[in-house]
Short mmCIF file of C-alpha atoms and ligand atoms in Angstrom, two decimals:
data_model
loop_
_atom_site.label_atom_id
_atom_site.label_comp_id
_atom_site.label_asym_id
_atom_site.label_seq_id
_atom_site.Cartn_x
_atom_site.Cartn_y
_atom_site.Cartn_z
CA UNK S 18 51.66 205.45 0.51
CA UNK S 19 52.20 203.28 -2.78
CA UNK S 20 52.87 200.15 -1.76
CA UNK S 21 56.13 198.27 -3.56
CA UNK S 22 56.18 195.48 -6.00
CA UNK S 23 57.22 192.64 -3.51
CA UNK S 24 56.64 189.64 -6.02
CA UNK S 25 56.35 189.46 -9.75
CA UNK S 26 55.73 186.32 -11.34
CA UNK S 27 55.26 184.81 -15.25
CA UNK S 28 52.95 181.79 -15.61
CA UNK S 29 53.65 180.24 -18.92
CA UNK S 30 49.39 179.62 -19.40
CA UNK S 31 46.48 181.27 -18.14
CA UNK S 32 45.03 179.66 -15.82
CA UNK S 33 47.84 178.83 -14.12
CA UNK S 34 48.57 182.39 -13.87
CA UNK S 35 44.94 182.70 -11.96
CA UNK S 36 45.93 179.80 -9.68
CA UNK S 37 49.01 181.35 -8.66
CA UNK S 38 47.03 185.12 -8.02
CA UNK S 39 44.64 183.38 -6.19
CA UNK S 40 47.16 181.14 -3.95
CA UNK S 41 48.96 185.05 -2.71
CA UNK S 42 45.68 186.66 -2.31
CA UNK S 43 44.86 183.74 0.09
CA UNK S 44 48.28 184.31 2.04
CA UNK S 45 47.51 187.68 2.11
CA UNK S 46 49.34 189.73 -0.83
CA UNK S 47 47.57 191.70 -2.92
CA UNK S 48 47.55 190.74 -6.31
CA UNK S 49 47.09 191.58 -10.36
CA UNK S 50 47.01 189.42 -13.07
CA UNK S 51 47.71 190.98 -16.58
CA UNK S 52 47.04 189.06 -19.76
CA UNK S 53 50.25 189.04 -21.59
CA UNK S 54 52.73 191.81 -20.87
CA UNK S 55 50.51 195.10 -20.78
CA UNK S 56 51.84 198.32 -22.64
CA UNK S 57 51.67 200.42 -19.46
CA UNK S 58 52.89 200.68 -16.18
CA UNK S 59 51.13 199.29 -13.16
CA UNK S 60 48.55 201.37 -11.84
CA UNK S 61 47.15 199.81 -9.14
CA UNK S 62 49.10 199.49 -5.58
CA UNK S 63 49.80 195.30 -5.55
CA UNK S 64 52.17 193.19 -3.88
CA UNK S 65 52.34 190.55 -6.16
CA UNK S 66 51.86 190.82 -10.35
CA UNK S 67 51.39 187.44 -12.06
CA UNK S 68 52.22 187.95 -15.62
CA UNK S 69 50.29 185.69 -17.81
CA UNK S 70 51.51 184.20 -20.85
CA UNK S 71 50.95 181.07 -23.04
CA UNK S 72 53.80 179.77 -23.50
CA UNK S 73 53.78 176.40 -22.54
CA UNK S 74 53.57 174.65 -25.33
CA UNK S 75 55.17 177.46 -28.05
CA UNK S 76 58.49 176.58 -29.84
CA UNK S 77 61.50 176.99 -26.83
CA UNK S 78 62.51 180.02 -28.55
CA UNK S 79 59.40 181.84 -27.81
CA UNK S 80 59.10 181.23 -25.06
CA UNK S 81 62.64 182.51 -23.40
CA UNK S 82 61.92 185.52 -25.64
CA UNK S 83 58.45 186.19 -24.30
CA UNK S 84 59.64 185.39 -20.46
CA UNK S 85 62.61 187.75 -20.70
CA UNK S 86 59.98 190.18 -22.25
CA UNK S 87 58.18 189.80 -18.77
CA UNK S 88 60.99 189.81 -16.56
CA UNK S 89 62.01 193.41 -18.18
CA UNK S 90 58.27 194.72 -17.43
CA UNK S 91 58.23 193.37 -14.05
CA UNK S 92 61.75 194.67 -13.15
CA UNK S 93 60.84 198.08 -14.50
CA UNK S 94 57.49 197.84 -12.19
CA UNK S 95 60.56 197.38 -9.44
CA UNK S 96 59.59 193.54 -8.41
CA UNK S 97 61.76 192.63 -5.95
CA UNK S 98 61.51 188.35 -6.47
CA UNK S 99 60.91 187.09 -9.67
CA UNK S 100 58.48 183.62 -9.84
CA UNK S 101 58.58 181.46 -12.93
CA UNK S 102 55.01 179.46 -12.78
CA UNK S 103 54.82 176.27 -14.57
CA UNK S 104 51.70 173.49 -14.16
CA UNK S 105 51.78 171.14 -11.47
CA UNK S 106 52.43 168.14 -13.76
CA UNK S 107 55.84 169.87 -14.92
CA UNK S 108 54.13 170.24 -18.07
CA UNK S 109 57.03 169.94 -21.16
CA UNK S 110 59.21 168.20 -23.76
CA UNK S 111 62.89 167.22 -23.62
CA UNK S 112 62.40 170.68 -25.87
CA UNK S 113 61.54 172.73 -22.90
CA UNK S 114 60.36 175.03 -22.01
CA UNK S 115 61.01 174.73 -18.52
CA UNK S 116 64.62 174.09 -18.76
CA UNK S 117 65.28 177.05 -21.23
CA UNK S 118 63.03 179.85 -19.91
CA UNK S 119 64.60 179.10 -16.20
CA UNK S 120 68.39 179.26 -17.54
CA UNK S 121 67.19 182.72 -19.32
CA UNK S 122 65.97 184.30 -16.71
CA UNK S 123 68.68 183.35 -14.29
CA UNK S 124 71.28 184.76 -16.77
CA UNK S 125 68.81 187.67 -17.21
CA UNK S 126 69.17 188.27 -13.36
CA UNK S 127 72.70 187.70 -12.73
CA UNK S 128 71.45 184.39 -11.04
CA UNK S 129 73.11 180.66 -10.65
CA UNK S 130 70.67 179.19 -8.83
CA UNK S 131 67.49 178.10 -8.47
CA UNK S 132 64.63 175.83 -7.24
CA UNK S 133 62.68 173.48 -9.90
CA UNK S 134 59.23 172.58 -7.29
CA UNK S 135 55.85 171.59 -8.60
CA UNK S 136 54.21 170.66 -5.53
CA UNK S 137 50.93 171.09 -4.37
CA UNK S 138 50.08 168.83 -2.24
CA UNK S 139 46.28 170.34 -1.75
CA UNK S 140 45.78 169.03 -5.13
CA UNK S 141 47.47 165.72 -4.57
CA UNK S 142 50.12 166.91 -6.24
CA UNK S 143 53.76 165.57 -4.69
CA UNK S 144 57.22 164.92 -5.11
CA UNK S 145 59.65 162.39 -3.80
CA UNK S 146 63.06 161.83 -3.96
CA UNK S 147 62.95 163.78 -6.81
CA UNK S 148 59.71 161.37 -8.30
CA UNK S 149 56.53 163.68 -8.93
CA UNK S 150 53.17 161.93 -8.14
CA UNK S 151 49.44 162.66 -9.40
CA UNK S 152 47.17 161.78 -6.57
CA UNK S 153 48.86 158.01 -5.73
CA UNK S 154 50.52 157.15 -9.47
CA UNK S 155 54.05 158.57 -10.32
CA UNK S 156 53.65 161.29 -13.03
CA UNK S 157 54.31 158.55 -16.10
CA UNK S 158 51.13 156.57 -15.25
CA UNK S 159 49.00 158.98 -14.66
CA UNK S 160 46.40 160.75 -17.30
CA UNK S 161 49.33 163.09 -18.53
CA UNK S 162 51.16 159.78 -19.73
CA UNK S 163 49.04 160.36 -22.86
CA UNK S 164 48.52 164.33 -22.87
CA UNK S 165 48.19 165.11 -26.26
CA UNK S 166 50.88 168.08 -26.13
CA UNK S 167 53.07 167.33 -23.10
CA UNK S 168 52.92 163.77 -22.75
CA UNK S 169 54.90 163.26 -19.53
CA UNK S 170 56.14 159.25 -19.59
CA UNK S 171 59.00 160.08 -16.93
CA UNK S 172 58.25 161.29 -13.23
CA UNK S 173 61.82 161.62 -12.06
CA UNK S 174 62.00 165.52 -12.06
CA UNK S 175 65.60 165.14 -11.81
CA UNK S 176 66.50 163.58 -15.06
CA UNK S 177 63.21 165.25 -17.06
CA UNK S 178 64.78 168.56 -16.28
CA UNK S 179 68.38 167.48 -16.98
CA UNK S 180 67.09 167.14 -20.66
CA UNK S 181 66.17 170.06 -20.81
CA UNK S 182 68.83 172.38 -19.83
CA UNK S 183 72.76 171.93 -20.59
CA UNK S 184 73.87 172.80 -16.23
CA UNK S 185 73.36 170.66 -13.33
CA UNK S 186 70.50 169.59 -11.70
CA UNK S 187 70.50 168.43 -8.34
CA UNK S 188 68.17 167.33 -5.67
CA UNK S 189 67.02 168.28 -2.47
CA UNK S 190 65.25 165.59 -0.42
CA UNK S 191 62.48 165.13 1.80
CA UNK S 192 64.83 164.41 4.96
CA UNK S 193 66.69 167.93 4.43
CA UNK S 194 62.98 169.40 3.79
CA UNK S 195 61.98 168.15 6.79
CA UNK S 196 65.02 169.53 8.61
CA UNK S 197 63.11 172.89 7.98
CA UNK S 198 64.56 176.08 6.19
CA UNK S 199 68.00 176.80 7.93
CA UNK S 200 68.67 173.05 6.70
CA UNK S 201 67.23 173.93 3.64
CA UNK S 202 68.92 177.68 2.87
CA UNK S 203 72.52 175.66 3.86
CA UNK S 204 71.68 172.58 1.13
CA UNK S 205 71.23 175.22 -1.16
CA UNK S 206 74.17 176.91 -0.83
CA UNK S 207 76.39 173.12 -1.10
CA UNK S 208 74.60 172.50 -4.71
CA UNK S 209 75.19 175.94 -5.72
CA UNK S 210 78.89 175.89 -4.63
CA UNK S 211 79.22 172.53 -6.66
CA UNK S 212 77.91 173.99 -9.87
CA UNK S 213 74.34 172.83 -9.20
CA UNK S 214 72.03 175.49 -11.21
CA UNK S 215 68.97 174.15 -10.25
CA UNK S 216 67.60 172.19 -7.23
CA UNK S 217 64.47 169.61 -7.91
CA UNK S 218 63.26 170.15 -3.73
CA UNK S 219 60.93 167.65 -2.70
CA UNK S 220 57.74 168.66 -0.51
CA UNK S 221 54.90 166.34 0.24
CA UNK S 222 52.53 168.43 2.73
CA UNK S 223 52.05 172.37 3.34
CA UNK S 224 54.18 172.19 6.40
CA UNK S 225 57.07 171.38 3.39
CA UNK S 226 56.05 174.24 1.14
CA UNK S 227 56.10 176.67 4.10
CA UNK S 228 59.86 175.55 4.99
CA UNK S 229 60.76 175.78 1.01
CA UNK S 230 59.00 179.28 0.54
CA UNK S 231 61.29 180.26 3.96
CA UNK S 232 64.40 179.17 2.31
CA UNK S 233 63.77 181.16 -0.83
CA UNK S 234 64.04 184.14 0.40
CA UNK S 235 67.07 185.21 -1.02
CA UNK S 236 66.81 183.56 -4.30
CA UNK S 237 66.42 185.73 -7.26
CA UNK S 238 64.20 183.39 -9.07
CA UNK S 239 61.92 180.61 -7.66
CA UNK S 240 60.45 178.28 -10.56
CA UNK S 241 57.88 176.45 -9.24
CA UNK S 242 53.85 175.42 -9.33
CA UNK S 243 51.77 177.56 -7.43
CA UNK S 244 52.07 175.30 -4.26
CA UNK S 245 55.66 177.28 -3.44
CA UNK S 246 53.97 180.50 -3.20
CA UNK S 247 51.99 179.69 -0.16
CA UNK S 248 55.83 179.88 1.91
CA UNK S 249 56.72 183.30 0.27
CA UNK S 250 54.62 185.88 1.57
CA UNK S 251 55.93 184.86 5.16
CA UNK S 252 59.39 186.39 3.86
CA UNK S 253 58.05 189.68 2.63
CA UNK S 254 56.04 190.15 5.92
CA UNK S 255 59.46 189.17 8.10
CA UNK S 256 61.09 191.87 6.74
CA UNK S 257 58.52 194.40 7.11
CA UNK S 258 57.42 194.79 3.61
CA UNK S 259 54.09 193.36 3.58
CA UNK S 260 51.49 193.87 6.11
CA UNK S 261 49.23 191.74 7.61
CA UNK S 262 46.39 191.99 5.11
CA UNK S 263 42.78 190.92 6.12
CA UNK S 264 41.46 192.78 3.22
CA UNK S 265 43.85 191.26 0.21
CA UNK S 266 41.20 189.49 -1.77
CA UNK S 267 38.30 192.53 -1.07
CA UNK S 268 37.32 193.86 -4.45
CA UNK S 269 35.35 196.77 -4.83
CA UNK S 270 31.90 196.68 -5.92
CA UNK S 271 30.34 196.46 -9.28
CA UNK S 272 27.02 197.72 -9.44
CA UNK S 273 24.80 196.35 -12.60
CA UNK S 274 23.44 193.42 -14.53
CA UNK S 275 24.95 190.02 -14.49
CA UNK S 276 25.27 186.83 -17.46
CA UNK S 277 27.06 183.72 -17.62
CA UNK S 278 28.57 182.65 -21.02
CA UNK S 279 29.58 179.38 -21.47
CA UNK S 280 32.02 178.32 -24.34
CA UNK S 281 32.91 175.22 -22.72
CA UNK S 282 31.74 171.47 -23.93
CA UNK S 283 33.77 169.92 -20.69
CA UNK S 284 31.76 167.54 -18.46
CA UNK S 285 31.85 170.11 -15.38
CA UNK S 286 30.50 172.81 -17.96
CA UNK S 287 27.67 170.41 -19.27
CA UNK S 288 26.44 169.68 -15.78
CA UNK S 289 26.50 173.32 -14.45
CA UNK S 290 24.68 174.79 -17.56
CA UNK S 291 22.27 171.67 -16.96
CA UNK S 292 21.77 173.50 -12.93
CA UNK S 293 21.40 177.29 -14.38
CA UNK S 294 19.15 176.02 -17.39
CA UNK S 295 16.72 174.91 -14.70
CA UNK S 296 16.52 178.46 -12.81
CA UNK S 297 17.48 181.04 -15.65
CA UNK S 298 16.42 181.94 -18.77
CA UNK S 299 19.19 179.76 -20.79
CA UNK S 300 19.84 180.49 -24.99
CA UNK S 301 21.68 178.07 -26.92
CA UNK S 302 24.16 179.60 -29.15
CA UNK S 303 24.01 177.09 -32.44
CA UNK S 304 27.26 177.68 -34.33
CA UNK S 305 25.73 175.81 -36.94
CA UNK S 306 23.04 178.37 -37.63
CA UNK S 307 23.17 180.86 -40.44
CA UNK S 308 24.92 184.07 -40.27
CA UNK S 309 28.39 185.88 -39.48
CA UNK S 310 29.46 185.22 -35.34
CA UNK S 311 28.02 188.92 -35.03
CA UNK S 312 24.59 187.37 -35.91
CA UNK S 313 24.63 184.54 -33.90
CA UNK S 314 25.32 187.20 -31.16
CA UNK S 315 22.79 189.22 -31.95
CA UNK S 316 19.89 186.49 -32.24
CA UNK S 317 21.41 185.45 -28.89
CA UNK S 318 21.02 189.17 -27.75
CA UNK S 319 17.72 189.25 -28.67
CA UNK S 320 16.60 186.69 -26.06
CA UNK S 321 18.21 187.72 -23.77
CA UNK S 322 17.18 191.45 -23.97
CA UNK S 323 14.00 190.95 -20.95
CA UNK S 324 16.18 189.52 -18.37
CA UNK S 325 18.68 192.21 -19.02
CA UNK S 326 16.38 194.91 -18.82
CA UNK S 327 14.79 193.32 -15.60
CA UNK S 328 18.08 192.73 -13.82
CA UNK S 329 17.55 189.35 -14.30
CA UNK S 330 21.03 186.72 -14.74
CA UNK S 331 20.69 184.77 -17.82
CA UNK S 332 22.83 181.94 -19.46
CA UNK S 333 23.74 181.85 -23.13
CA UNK S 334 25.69 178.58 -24.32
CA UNK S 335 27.17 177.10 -27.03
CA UNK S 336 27.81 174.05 -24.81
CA UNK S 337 26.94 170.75 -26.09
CA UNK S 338 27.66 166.74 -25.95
CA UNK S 339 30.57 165.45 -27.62
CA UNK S 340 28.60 163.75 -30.51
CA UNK S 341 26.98 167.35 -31.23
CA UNK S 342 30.02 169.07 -30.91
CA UNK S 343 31.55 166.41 -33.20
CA UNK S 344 28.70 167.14 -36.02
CA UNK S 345 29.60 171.00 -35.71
CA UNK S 346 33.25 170.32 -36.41
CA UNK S 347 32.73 167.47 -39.12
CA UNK S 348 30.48 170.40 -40.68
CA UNK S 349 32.95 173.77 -40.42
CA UNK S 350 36.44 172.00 -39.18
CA UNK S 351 37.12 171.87 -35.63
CA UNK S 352 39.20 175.34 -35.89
CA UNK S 353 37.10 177.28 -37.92
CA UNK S 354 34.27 176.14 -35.65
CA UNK S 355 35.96 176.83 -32.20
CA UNK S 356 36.73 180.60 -34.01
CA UNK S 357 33.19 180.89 -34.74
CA UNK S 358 31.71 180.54 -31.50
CA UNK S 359 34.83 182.14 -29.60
CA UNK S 360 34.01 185.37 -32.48
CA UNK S 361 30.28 185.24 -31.34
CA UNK S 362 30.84 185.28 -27.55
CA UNK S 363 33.40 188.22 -28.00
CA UNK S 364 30.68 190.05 -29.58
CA UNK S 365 27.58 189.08 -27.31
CA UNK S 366 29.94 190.05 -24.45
CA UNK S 367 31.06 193.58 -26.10
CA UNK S 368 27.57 193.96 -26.41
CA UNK S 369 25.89 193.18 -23.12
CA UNK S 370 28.75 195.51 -21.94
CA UNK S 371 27.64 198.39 -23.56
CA UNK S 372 24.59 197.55 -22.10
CA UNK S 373 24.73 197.46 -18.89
CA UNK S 374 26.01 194.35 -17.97
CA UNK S 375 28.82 194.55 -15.40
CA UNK S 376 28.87 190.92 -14.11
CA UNK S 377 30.42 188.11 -16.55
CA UNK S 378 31.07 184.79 -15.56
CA UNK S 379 33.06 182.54 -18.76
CA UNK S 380 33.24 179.15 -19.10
CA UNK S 381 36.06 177.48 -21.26
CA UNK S 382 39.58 178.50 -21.37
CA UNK S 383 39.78 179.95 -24.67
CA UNK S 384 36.26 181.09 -24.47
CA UNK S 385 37.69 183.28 -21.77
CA UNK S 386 40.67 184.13 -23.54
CA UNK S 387 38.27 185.39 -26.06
CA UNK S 388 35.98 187.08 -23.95
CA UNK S 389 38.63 189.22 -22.47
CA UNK S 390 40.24 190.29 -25.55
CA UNK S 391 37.07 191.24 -27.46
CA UNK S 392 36.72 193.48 -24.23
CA UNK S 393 39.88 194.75 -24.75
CA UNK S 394 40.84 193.67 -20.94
CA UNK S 395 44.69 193.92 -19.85
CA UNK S 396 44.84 193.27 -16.40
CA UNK S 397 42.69 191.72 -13.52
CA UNK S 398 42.50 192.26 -9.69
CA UNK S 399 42.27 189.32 -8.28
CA UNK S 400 39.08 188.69 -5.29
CA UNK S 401 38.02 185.84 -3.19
CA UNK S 402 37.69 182.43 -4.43
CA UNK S 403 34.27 180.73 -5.74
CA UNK S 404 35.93 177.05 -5.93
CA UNK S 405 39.18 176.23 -6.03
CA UNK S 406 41.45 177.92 -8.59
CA UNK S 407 38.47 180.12 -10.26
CA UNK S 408 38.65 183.64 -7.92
CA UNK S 409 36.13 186.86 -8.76
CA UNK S 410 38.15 189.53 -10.24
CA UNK S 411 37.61 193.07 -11.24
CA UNK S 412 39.37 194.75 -14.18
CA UNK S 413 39.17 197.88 -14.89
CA UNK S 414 39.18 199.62 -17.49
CA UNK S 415 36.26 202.51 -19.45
CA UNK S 416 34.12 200.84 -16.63
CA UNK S 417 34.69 198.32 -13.91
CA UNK S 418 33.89 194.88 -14.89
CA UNK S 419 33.56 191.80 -12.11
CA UNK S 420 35.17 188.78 -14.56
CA UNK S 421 34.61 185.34 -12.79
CA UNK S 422 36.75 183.01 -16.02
CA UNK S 423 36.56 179.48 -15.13
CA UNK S 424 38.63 177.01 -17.07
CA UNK S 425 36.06 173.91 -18.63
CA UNK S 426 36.33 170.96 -15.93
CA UNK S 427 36.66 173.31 -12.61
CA UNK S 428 33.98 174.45 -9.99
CA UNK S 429 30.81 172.39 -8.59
CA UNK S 430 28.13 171.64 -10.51
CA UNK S 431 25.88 174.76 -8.54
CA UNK S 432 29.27 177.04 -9.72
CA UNK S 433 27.24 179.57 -11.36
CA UNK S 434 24.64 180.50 -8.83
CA UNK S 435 27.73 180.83 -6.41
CA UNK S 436 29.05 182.69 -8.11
CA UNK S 437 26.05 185.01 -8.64
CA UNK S 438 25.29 184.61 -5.03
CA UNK S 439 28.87 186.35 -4.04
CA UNK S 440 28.13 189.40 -5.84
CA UNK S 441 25.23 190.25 -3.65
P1 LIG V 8 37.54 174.19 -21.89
O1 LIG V 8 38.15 175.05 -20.83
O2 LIG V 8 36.42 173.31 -21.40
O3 LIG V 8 38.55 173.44 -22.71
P2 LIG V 8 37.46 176.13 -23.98
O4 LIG V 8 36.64 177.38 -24.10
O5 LIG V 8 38.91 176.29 -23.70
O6 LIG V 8 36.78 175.20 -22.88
O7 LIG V 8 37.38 175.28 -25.29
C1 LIG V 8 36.17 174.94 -25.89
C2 LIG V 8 36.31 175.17 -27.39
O8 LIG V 8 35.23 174.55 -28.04
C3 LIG V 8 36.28 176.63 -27.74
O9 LIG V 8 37.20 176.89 -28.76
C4 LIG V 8 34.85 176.81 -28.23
O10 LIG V 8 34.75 177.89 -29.12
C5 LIG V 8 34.57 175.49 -28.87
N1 LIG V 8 33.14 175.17 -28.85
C6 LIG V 8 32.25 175.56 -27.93
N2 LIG V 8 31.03 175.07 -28.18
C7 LIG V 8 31.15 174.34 -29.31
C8 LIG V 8 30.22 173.58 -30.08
N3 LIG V 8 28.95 173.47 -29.73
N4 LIG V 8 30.71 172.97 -31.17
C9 LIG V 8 32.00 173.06 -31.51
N5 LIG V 8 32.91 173.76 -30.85
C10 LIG V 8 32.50 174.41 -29.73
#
């Protein structure tokens, strides 16, 4: 029996978009994550598809167009919910794109209401009469005060997202949270009947989240962080659409060789290539040696080719301190340098693919980015979790490949031999 698309979501950045995969496997839907819209169909039986796009710091524009580009392929997959994904800080301007993309896709789906919720309260992540807090500072003096892109400098959810979007935003506090969802469902129905097109809902604990993903049920569209998801699955399996899956985040196995590629300068990276280098063979990949990116990959190739042929995990680097990776940019430009080394590890990874390897662990956002696109990856299964927010996946393509793609500052400092260690 082919199981029906239950949930389909759009993250508006990657990682986000593995956060949110990784949050249903755990509640026990099973789960795909493309990379951008993919040309073709679904093929694989899933409950939940998490569309991933960047698009949350593109013009406004872009973004609504790329979102409603989504929502068409996930409606034509038959999703039955739709899930807008945005980051935990309510990353975004008084431009958007929060505001705009959730008005499209309401229109889109006939919609006049939603839920604006960024809580996860795991990660210390909260909101409050309509206040959002980072760990105990509001929003507007915490780190993203000065974020370089989204600098966020008010933490009253309420009037942030009343910037960005001409309708009505309301709010829905913690004493009607608390009330649990029949309180909750009958709140939402008062805004909506007074014009209200989207609710900023408080939740400070799971027990909140669970209430907020039971009131959902009937919305169209839920815009949210990934803490919402953890109610929604509850809905689907109420209704009899989802069974109880123990098996949700079992991936198949992938027999062959396994490598770690690190793209990443972030402090997290530079300790765990410090715990491999100690174990592994480990190649620096120096992007200011001579050479096209091809050669760099190929001299990295080179000595790396014993381990490979012996089975053997190996690390290969471009990871450095800040004053070396300073040096490299003052020498080619901190663009043309980043496209250097991404070029290189797209074409060491191409080519430990064709031989043999089936195992990749990435390090660095864009590293991974690039990684899966030289591989010419569209869509990833998504498996059990290695640390928080960094799950095994398989995608599947000419062969199977097990992808582990960890964004710079996440996972312990022993990440990669855990990773390693869960393949056995
Ligand atoms: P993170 O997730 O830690 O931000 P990313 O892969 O997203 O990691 O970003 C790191 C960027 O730095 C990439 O564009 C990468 O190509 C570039 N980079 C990696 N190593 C070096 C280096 N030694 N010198 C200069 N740039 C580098």
């Amino acid at each position: 029996m082919t199981t029906p698309l239950l949930l389909g979501a759009i993250a508006d950045d990657f990682t986000g978009a593995t956060d949110l995969a990784s949050m249903l496997v755990r509640a026990g839907m099973r789960t795909v994550q493309t990379i951008g819209i993919p040309s073709r169909p679904l093929d694989d039986a899933s409950d939940a598809v998490v569309v991933a796009l960047k698009s949350r710091t593109i013009p406004a524009a872009d973004a609504v167009a790329q979102s409603l580009a989504a929502l068409g392929w996930l409606r034509a997959q038959g999703a039955r919910q739709i899930y807008f994904k945005y980051c935990s800080t309510f990353d975004s301007t008084d431009a958007g794109n929060i505001g705009p993309v959730a008005d499209a896709l309401l229109d889109a789906l006939g919609a006049t209401f939603t839920i604006a919720c960024p809580a996860f309260p795991t990660n210390r992540r909260t909101v409050y009469l309509g206040h959002l807090f980072v760990g105990d500072a509001l929003l507007s003096d915490s780190p993203m005060r000065d974020h370089p892109l989204t600098p966020m400098r008010d933490a009253n959810l309420v009037r942030v997202l009343a910037r960005q979007t001409p309708r009505r935003v309301g709010l829905v506090a913690h004493d009607t949270v608390a009330r649990g969802a029949g309180a909750l469902r009958a709140e939402f129905a008062r805004l909506a009947g007074d014009g209200v097109a989207h609710a900023v809902v408080d939740a400070i604990d799971d027990d909140d989240l669970m209430a907020i993903g039971a009131a959902c049920r009937d919305l169209a569209l839920v815009t949210a962080g990934s803490g919402v998801a953890l109610g929604l699955p509850q809905n689907f399996r109420a209704a009899g659409q989802l069974p109880l899956r123990r098996d949700a985040a079992q991936l198949p196995s992938v027999p062959g060789a396994a490598a770690v590629l690190a793209g990443s300068c972030s402090a997290a990276t530079r300790r765990q290539v410090d715990a491999m280098r100690r174990t592994h063979t480990a190649v620096p990949l120096d992007p200011l040696a001579a050479g096209s990116p091809e050669a760099l990959a190929d001299a990295a190739f080179g000595q790396v080719a014993a381990d490979l042929a012996a089975s053997r995990p190996f690390l290969v680097y471009s990871t450095a301190e800040p004053e070396a990776v300073a040096r490299v940019q003052d020498a080619l430009g901190r663009e043309q340098a980043a496209a250097r080394v991404e070029a290189a590890f797209g074409a060491l990874a191409r080519r430990l693919v064709d031989r043999g390897v089936r195992k990749l662990v990435v390090a660095g956002g864009e590293t991974a980015g690039a990684v899966v696109q030289a591989l010419g990856v569209e869509s990833l299964a998504i498996g059990p979790a290695i640390d928080p927010g960094v799950p095994w996946t398989t995608a599947r393509g000419r062969t199977t490949l097990a992808l582990a793609l960890k964004s710079g500052n996440f996972g312990s400092d022993d990440f990669f031999a855990k990773s390693l260690a869960m393949l056995r």
